[in-house]
């Protein structure tokens, strides 16, 4: 954690001129980025640098105020537009009305803040899961835990261990801008405290499995007490970057041409084909389900349609219940797989060709998966460009072969 009050934040910084003789000024709360205003004593250059929290732990960036250019820590140009835009927005602030609702559970003079504000859904969820580790480590501390969060995630907050909840009524899109009103509102609240720390908010939140029930209040799939008819569920997304299309260049090409809807029937037909052959193998042993966002096209009657066009607290809980009833979940890699993988008995994440750098970021492991071999069997990441019949074979093997697999290494220690 990083102390931001009363101590002045100092960062590992160097000016473009090569000087390390710097003046560290005020903290600016953009949203995802929390930055420090820095001035070089040698050349008077003024720039911003993000504090190492969340994505900034991996991607330190500098914004040069006079040119509005974004650089890496070594002053090489940053080409990551998705990361640069929110940072550079600090130089072109907006003053839209934005409310910061403060819920005080316990009164503390010293606090640690977990900043969950994000413009990427998956990043916000993963940062939120840092609470499992923070609450545990903070149990005997005098520090109060303060969570800054958007309304759509509030339903997942643990019921115990949080001193204050600061809810920022803003959308994902608004988090790509810098709102001076939000910055001022946060600074106003900080005046109440003697000492303030900022959590690093890791994107991979903990080295131990996440106890998902602490967050969603819904227990994950239990192989010891399974449902009478468990589900096999496919996670549906119809945005162009998450379609089940084997060729990444076709996918990107049609997306760039604005013709993404042409590919939706192929996405749909792959899912129907998958379930057709799984039903041929297993009959009525499972409930075959499609769940997720978007309701394009009707599915055959043997497939239960649990998709929605509107996400709210109730639909989120409903979908998590669907996930927890699923012995196996399949879906295209991405943030939509985080909660399903945490609740399902097993899952398969279909990895697009250009996404291998994000390996396992969308998969959460269960506390019951203490053996690495069991975890590897139950949570799989496979190339999306595999033949569909190979993917069907993998699904069948996972569903039929789990118990036999367990017998191979679950035994007593007797001689």
XYZ file of N, CA and C in Angstrom, residues 11-13 49-52 55-62 70-74 78 83 87:
69
model
N 7.430 9.195 -6.263
C 7.463 8.068 -7.188
C 8.853 7.889 -7.777
N 9.086 6.717 -8.337
C 10.331 6.449 -9.050
C 10.247 7.156 -10.399
N 10.661 8.412 -10.426
C 10.462 9.248 -11.605
C 11.769 9.868 -12.062
N 2.320 11.599 -13.567
C 2.690 10.185 -13.571
C 1.694 9.426 -12.716
N 1.274 8.256 -13.223
C 0.292 7.494 -12.458
C 0.947 6.729 -11.304
N 0.212 6.690 -10.186
C 0.645 5.942 -9.005
C 0.463 4.452 -9.306
N 1.398 3.585 -8.887
C 1.308 2.152 -9.233
C 0.182 1.413 -8.515
N -3.847 -1.453 -13.149
C -3.094 -1.615 -14.399
C -1.791 -0.822 -14.364
N -1.760 0.249 -13.597
C -0.560 1.092 -13.528
C 0.616 0.389 -12.855
N 0.351 -0.682 -12.120
C 1.447 -1.491 -11.580
C 2.269 -2.102 -12.706
N 1.602 -2.382 -13.815
C 2.258 -3.001 -14.960
C 2.614 -1.976 -16.034
N 1.872 -0.897 -16.076
C 1.999 0.065 -17.173
C 2.142 1.478 -16.618
N 3.311 1.824 -16.089
C 3.538 3.195 -15.623
C 3.567 4.127 -16.829
N 2.826 5.225 -16.722
C 2.755 6.167 -17.828
C 2.960 7.599 -17.335
N 3.508 8.431 -18.228
C 3.769 9.839 -17.959
C 3.037 10.665 -19.014
N 1.791 11.074 -24.281
C 1.886 10.049 -23.232
C 3.129 9.203 -23.488
N 3.897 8.998 -22.420
C 5.154 8.262 -22.515
C 5.201 7.134 -21.494
N 6.094 6.182 -21.757
C 6.430 5.176 -20.766
C 7.399 5.790 -19.761
N 7.757 5.035 -18.735
C 8.605 5.571 -17.676
C 9.962 6.030 -18.199
N 10.442 5.400 -19.293
C 11.737 5.780 -19.865
C 11.606 6.866 -20.937
N 4.249 6.061 -25.723
C 3.305 4.986 -25.441
C 2.317 4.877 -26.586
N -5.000 2.721 -22.930
C -4.471 3.173 -21.649
C -4.190 4.674 -21.666
N -5.683 8.762 -19.321
C -4.615 9.566 -18.733
C -4.559 10.964 -19.344
